[in-house]
PDB file of C-alpha atoms in Angstrom:
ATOM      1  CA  UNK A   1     184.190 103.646  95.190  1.00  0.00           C
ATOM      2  CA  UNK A   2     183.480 107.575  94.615  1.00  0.00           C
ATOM      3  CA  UNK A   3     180.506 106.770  92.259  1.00  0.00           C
ATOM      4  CA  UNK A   4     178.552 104.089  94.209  1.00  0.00           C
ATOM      5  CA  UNK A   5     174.190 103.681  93.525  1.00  0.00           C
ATOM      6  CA  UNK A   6     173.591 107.325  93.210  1.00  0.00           C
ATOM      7  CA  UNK A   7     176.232 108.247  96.471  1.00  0.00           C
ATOM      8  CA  UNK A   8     179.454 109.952  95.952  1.00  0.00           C
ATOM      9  CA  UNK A   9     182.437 109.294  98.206  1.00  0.00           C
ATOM     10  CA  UNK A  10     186.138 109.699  98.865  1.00  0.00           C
ATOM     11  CA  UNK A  11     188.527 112.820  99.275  1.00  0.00           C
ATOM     12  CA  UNK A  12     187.289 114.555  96.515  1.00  0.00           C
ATOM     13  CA  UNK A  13     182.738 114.307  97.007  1.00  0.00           C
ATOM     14  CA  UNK A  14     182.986 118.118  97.669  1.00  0.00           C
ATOM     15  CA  UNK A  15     183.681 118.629  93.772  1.00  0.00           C
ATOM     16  CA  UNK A  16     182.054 115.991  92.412  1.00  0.00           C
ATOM     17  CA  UNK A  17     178.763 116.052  90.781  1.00  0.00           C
ATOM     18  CA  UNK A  18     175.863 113.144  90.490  1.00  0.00           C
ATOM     19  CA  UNK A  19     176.298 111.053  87.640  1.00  0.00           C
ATOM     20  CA  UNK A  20     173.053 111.611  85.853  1.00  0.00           C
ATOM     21  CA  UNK A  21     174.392 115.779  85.779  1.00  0.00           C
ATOM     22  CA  UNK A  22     178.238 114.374  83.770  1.00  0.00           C
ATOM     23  CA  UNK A  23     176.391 114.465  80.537  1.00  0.00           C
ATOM     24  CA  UNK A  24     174.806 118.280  80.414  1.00  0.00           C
ATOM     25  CA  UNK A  25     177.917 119.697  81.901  1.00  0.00           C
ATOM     26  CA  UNK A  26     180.416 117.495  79.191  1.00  0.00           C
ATOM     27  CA  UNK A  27     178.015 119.531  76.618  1.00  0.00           C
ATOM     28  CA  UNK A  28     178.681 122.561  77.751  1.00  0.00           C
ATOM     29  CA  UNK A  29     183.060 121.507  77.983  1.00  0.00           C
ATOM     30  CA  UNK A  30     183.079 119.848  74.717  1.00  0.00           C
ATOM     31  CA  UNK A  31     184.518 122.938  73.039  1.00  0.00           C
ATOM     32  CA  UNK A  32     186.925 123.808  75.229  1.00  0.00           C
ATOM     33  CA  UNK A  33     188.208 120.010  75.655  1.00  0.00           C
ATOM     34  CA  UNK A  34     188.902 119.147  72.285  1.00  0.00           C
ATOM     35  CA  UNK A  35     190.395 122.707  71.828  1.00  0.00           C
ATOM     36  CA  UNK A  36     192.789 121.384  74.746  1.00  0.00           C
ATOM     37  CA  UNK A  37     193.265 117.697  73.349  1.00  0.00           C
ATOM     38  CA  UNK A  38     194.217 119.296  70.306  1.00  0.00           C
ATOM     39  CA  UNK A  39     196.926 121.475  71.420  1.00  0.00           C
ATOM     40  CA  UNK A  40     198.073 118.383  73.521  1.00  0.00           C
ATOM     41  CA  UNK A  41     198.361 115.700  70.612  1.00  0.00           C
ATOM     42  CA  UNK A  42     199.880 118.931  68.432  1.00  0.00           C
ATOM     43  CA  UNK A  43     202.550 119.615  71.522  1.00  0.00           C
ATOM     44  CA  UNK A  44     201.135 123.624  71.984  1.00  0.00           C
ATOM     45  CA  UNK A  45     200.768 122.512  75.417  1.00  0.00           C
ATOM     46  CA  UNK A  46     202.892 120.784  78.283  1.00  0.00           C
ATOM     47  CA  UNK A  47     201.336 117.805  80.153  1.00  0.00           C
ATOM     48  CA  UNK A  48     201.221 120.010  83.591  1.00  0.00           C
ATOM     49  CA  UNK A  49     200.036 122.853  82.165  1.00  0.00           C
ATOM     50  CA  UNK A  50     197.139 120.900  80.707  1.00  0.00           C
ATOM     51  CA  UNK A  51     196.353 119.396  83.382  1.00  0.00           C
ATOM     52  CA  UNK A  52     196.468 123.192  85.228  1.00  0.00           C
ATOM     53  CA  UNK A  53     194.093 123.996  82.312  1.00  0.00           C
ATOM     54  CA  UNK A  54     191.433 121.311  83.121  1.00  0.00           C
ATOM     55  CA  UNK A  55     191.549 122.041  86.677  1.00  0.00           C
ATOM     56  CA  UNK A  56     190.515 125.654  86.193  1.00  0.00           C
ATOM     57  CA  UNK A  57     187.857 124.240  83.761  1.00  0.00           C
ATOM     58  CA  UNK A  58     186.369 121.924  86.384  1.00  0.00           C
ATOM     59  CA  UNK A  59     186.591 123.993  89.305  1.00  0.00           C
ATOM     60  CA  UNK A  60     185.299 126.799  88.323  1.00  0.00           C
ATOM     61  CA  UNK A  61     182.238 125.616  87.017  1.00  0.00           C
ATOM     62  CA  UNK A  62     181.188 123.201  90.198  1.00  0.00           C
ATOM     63  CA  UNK A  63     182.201 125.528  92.540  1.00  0.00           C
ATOM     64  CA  UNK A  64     180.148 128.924  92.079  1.00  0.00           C
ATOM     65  CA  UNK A  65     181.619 130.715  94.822  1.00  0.00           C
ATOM     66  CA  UNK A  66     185.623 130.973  95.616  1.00  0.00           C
ATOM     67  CA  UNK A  67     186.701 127.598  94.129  1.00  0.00           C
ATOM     68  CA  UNK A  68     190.563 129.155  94.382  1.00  0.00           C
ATOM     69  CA  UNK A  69     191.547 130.708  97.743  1.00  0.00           C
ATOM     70  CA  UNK A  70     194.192 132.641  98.986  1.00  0.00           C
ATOM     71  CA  UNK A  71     193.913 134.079 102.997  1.00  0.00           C
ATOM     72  CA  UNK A  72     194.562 138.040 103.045  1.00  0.00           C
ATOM     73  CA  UNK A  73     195.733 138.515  99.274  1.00  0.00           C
ATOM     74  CA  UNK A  74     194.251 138.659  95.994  1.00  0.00           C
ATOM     75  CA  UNK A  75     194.669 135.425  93.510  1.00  0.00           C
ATOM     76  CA  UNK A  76     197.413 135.831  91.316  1.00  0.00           C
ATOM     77  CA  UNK A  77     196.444 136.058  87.129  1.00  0.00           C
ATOM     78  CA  UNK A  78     196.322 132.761  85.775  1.00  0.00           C
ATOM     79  CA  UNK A  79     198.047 133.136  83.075  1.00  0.00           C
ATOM     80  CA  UNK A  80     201.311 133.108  85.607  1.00  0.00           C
ATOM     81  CA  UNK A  81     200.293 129.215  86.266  1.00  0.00           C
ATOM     82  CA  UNK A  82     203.699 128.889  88.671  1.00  0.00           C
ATOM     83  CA  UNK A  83     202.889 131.641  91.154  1.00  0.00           C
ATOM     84  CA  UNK A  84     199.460 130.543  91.331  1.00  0.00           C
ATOM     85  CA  UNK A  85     200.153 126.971  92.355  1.00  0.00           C
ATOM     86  CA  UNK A  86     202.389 128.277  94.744  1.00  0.00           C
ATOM     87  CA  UNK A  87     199.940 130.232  96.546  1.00  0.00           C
ATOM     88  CA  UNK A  88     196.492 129.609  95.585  1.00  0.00           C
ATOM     89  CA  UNK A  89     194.434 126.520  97.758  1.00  0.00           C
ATOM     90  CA  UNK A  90     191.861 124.258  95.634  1.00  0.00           C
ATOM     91  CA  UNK A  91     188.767 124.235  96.948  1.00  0.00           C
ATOM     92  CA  UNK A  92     186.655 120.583  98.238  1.00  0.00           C
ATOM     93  CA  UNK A  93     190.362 118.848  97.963  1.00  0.00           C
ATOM     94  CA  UNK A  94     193.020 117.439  99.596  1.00  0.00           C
ATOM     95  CA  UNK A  95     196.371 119.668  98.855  1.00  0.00           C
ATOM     96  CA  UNK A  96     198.385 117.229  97.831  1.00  0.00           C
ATOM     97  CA  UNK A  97     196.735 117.190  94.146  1.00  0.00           C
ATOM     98  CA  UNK A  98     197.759 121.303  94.252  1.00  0.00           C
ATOM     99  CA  UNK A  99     201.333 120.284  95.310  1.00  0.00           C
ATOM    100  CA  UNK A 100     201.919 117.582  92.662  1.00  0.00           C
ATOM    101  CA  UNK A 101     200.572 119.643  89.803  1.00  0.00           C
ATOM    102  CA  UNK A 102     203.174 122.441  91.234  1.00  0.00           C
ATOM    103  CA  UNK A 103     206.046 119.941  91.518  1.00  0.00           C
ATOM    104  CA  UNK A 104     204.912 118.249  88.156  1.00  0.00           C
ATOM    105  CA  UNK A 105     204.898 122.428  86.583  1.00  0.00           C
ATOM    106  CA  UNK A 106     208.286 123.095  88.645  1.00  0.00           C
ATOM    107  CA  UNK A 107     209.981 119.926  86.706  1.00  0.00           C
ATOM    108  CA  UNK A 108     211.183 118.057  90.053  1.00  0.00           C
ATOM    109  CA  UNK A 109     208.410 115.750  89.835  1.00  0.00           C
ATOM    110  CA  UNK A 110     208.748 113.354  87.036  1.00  0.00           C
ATOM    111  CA  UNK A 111     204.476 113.172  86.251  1.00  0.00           C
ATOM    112  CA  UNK A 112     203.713 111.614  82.687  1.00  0.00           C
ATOM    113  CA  UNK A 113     200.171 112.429  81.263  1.00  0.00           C
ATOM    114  CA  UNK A 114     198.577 109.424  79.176  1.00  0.00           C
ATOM    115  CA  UNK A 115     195.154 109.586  78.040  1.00  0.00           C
ATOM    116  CA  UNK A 116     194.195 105.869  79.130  1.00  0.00           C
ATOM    117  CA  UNK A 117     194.067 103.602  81.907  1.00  0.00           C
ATOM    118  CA  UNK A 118     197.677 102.074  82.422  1.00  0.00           C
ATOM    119  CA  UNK A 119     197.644  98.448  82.932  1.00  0.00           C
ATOM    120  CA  UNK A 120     198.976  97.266  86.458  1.00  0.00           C
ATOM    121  CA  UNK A 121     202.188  95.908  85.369  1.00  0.00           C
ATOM    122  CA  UNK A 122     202.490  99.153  83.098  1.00  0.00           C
ATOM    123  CA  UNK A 123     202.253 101.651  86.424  1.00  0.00           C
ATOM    124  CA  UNK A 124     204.596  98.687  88.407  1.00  0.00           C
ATOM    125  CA  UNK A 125     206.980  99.693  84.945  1.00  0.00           C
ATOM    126  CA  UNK A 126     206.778 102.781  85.345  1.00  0.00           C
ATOM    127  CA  UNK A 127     207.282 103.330  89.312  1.00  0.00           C
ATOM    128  CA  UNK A 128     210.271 101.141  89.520  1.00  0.00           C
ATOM    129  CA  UNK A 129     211.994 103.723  86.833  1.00  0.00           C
ATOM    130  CA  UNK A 130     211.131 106.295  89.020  1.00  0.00           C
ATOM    131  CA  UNK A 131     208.037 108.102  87.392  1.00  0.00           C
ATOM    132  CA  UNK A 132     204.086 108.188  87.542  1.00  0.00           C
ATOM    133  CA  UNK A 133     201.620 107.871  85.300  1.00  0.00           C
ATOM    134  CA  UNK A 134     198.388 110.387  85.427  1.00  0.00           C
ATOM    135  CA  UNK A 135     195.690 109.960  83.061  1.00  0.00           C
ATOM    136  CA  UNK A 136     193.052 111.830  81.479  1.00  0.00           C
ATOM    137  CA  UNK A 137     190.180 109.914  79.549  1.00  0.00           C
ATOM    138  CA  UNK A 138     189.333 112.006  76.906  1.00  0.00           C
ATOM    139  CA  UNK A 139     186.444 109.798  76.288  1.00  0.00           C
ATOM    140  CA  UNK A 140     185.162 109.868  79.206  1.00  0.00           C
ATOM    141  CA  UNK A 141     185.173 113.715  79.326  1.00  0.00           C
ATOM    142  CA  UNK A 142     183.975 114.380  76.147  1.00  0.00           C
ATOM    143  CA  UNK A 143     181.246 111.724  76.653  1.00  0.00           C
ATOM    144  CA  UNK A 144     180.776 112.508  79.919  1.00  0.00           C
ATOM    145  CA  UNK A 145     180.640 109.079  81.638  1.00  0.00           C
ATOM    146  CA  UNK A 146     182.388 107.284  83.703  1.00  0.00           C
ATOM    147  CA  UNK A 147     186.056 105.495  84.036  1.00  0.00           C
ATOM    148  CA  UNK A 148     185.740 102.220  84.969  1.00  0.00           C
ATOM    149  CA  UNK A 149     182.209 103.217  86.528  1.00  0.00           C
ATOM    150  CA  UNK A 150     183.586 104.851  89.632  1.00  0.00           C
ATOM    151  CA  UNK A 151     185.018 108.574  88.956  1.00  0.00           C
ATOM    152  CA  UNK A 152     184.148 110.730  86.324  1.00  0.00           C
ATOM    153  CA  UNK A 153     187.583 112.055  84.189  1.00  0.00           C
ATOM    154  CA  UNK A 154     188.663 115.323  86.507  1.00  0.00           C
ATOM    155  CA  UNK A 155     188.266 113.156  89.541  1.00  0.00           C
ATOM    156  CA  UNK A 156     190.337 110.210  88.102  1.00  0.00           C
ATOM    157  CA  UNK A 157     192.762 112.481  87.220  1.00  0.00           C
ATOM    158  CA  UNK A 158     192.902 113.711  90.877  1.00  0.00           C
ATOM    159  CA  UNK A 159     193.218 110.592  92.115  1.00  0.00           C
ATOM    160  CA  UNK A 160     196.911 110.095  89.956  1.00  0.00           C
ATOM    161  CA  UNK A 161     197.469 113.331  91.312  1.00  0.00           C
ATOM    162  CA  UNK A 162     197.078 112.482  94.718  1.00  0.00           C
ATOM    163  CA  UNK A 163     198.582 108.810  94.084  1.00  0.00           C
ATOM    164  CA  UNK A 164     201.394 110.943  92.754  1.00  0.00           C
ATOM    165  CA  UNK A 165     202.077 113.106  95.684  1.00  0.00           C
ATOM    166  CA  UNK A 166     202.102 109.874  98.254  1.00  0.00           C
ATOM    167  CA  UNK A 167     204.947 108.668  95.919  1.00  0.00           C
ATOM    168  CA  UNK A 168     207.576 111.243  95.681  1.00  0.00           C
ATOM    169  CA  UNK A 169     206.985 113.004  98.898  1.00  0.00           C
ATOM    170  CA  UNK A 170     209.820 112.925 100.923  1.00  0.00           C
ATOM    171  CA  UNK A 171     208.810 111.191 104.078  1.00  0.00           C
ATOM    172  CA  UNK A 172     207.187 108.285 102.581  1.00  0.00           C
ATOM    173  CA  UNK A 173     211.017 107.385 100.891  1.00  0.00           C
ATOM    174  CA  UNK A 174     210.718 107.955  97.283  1.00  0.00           C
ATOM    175  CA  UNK A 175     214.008 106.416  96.651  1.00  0.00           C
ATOM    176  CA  UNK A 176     212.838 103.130  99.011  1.00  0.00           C
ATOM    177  CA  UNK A 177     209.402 102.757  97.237  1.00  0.00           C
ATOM    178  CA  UNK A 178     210.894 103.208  94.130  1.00  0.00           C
ATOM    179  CA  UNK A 179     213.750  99.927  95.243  1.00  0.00           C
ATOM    180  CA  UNK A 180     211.008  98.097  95.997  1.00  0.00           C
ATOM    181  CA  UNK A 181     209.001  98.729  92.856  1.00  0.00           C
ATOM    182  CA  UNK A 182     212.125  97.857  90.929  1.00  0.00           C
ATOM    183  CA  UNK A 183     212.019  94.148  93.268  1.00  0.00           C
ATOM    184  CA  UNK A 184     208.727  93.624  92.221  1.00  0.00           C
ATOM    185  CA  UNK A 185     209.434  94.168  88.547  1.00  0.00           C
ATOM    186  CA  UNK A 186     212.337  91.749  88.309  1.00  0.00           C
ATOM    187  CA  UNK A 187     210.000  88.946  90.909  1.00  0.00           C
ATOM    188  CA  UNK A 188     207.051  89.730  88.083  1.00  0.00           C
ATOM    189  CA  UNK A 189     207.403  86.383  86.429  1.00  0.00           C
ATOM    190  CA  UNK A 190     207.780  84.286  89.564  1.00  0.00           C
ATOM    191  CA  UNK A 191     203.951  84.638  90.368  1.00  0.00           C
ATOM    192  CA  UNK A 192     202.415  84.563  86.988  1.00  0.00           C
ATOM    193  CA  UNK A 193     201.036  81.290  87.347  1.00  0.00           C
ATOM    194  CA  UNK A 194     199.679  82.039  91.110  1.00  0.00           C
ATOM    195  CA  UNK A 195     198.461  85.508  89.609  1.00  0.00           C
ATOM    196  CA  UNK A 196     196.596  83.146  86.653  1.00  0.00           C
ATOM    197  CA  UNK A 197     195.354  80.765  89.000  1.00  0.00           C
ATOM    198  CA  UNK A 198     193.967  83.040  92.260  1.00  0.00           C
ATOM    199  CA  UNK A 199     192.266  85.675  91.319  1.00  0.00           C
ATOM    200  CA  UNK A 200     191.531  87.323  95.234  1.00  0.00           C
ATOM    201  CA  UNK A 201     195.968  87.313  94.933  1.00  0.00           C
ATOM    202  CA  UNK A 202     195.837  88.818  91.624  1.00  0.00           C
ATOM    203  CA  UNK A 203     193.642  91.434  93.079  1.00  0.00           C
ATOM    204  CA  UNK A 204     195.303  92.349  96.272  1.00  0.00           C
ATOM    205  CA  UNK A 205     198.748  92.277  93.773  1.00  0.00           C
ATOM    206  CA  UNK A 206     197.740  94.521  91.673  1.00  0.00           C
ATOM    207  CA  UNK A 207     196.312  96.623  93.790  1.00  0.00           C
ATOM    208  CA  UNK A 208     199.920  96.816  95.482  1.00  0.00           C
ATOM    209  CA  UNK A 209     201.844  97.591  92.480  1.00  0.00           C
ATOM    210  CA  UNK A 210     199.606 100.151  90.622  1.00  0.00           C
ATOM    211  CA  UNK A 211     197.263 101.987  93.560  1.00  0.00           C
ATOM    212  CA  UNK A 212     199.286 101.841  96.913  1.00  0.00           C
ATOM    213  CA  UNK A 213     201.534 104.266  97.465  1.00  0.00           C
ATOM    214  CA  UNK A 214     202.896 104.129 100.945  1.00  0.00           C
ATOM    215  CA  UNK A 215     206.568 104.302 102.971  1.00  0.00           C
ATOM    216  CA  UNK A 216     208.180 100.835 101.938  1.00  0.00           C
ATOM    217  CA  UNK A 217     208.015  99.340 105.266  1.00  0.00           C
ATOM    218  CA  UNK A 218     204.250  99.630 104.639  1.00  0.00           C
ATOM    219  CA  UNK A 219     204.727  98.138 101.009  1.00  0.00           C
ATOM    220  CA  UNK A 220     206.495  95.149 102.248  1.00  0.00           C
ATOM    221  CA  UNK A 221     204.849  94.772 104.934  1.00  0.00           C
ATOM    222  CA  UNK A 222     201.563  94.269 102.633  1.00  0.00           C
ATOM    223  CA  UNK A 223     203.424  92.080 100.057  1.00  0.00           C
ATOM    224  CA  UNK A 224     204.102  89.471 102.768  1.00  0.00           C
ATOM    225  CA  UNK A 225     201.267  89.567 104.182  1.00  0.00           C
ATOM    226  CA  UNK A 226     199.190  88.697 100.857  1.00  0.00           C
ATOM    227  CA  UNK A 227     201.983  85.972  99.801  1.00  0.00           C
ATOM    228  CA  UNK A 228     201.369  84.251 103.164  1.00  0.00           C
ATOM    229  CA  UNK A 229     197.261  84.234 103.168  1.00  0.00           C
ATOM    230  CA  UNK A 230     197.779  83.081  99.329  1.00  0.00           C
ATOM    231  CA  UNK A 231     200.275  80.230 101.099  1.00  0.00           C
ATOM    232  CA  UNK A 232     203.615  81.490  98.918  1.00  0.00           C
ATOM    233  CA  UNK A 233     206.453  80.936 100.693  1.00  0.00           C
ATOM    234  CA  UNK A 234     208.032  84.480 102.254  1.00  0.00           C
ATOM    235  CA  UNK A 235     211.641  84.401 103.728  1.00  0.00           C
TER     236      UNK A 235
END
């Protein structure tokens, strides 16, 4: 949990900020984010290239001093949002969340923005079809709070992005997690009433098909394994 009695944790603690600070600094974004959500609900602006747009927001206000870098060469203008995803490094983050949003801007990552929390069997839905939701809470932004009391709204959004990246990179079998999203889809029903009647198995399930992105030897390997301790039955 990022957010966690006054700590910060996870991939992304180099960016965030305490929770008591998420109100002032939503003050001084509310302009610009409902300028964005605006153009977004009105179509002016692409999913990606909001989500570029919030990034740059974000960034460059918690991170005073080179929050883009480049080694040797000067930062392309922003404005030309391809060529600087192609080049340009995110500071106090993992690079996968720069290579999705390039992918997701390049169209050969299929990346849908939604501005709420997908349920679990919503994100199962939508990763056996072969796409990924990322969210950002308005709300939360705006308000500046917390989703779910664990990330504020640029670091959930991260988090998709990352999630994203572990599913359509290559090596981790896109095609193979996406089969075995598509068998858990169709098997849905067959555990509703152990899902109803265990919660510590609805848990771990969910957890599997909505937040675990992984090569799909992992991904069944996992699935058995919480089937047995629940005592199901696995083949």
């Amino acid at each position: 949990m990022p957010h966690d009695n006054g700590l910060i944790y996870g991939s992304f603690k180099k960016i965030c900020i305490p929770e008591s600070e998420l109100k002032e600094e939503a003050e001084i974004f509310r302009p610009f984010l409902t300028s964005l959500k605006k153009d977004w609900e009105t179509g002016q602006i692409s999913d990606s290239q909001l989500t570029f747009q919030i990034v740059l927001l974000y960034l460059e206000r918690r991170v005073k001093k080179h929050p883009f870098l480049r080694m040797g060469k000067p930062l392309p203008h922003r404005n030309q949002s391809q060529e600087f995803l192609e080049v340009v490094r995110f500071y106090g983050m993992p690079d996968t969340v720069r290579f999705a949003l390039w992918k997701w801007h390049i169209g050969e990552w299929d990346i849908r923005l939604i501005d709420y929390n997908p349920s679990s069997l919503e994100m199962l839905e939508s990763q056996s079809n072969g796409y990924r939701y990322s969210t950002i809470s308005w709300t939360h932004a705006i308000e500046g709070s917390l989703v779910e009391g664990k990330r504020d709204a640029f670091e959930h959004l991260l988090h998709d992005l990352a999630h994203a990246y572990m599913f359509f990179r290559e090596d981790y079998d896109f095609e193979g997690q996406k089969r075995f999203f598509q068998e858990m889809y169709l098997d849905y029903s067959k555990y509703e009433n152990e899902l109803e009647a265990n919660p510590i198995f609805r848990t771990k399930f969910d957890y599997c098909i909505s937040d675990m992105n992984s090569h799909p030897a992992h991904l069944s390997a996992y699935w058995n394994a919480i089937r047995r301790e629940a005592g199901i039955f696995v083949q």
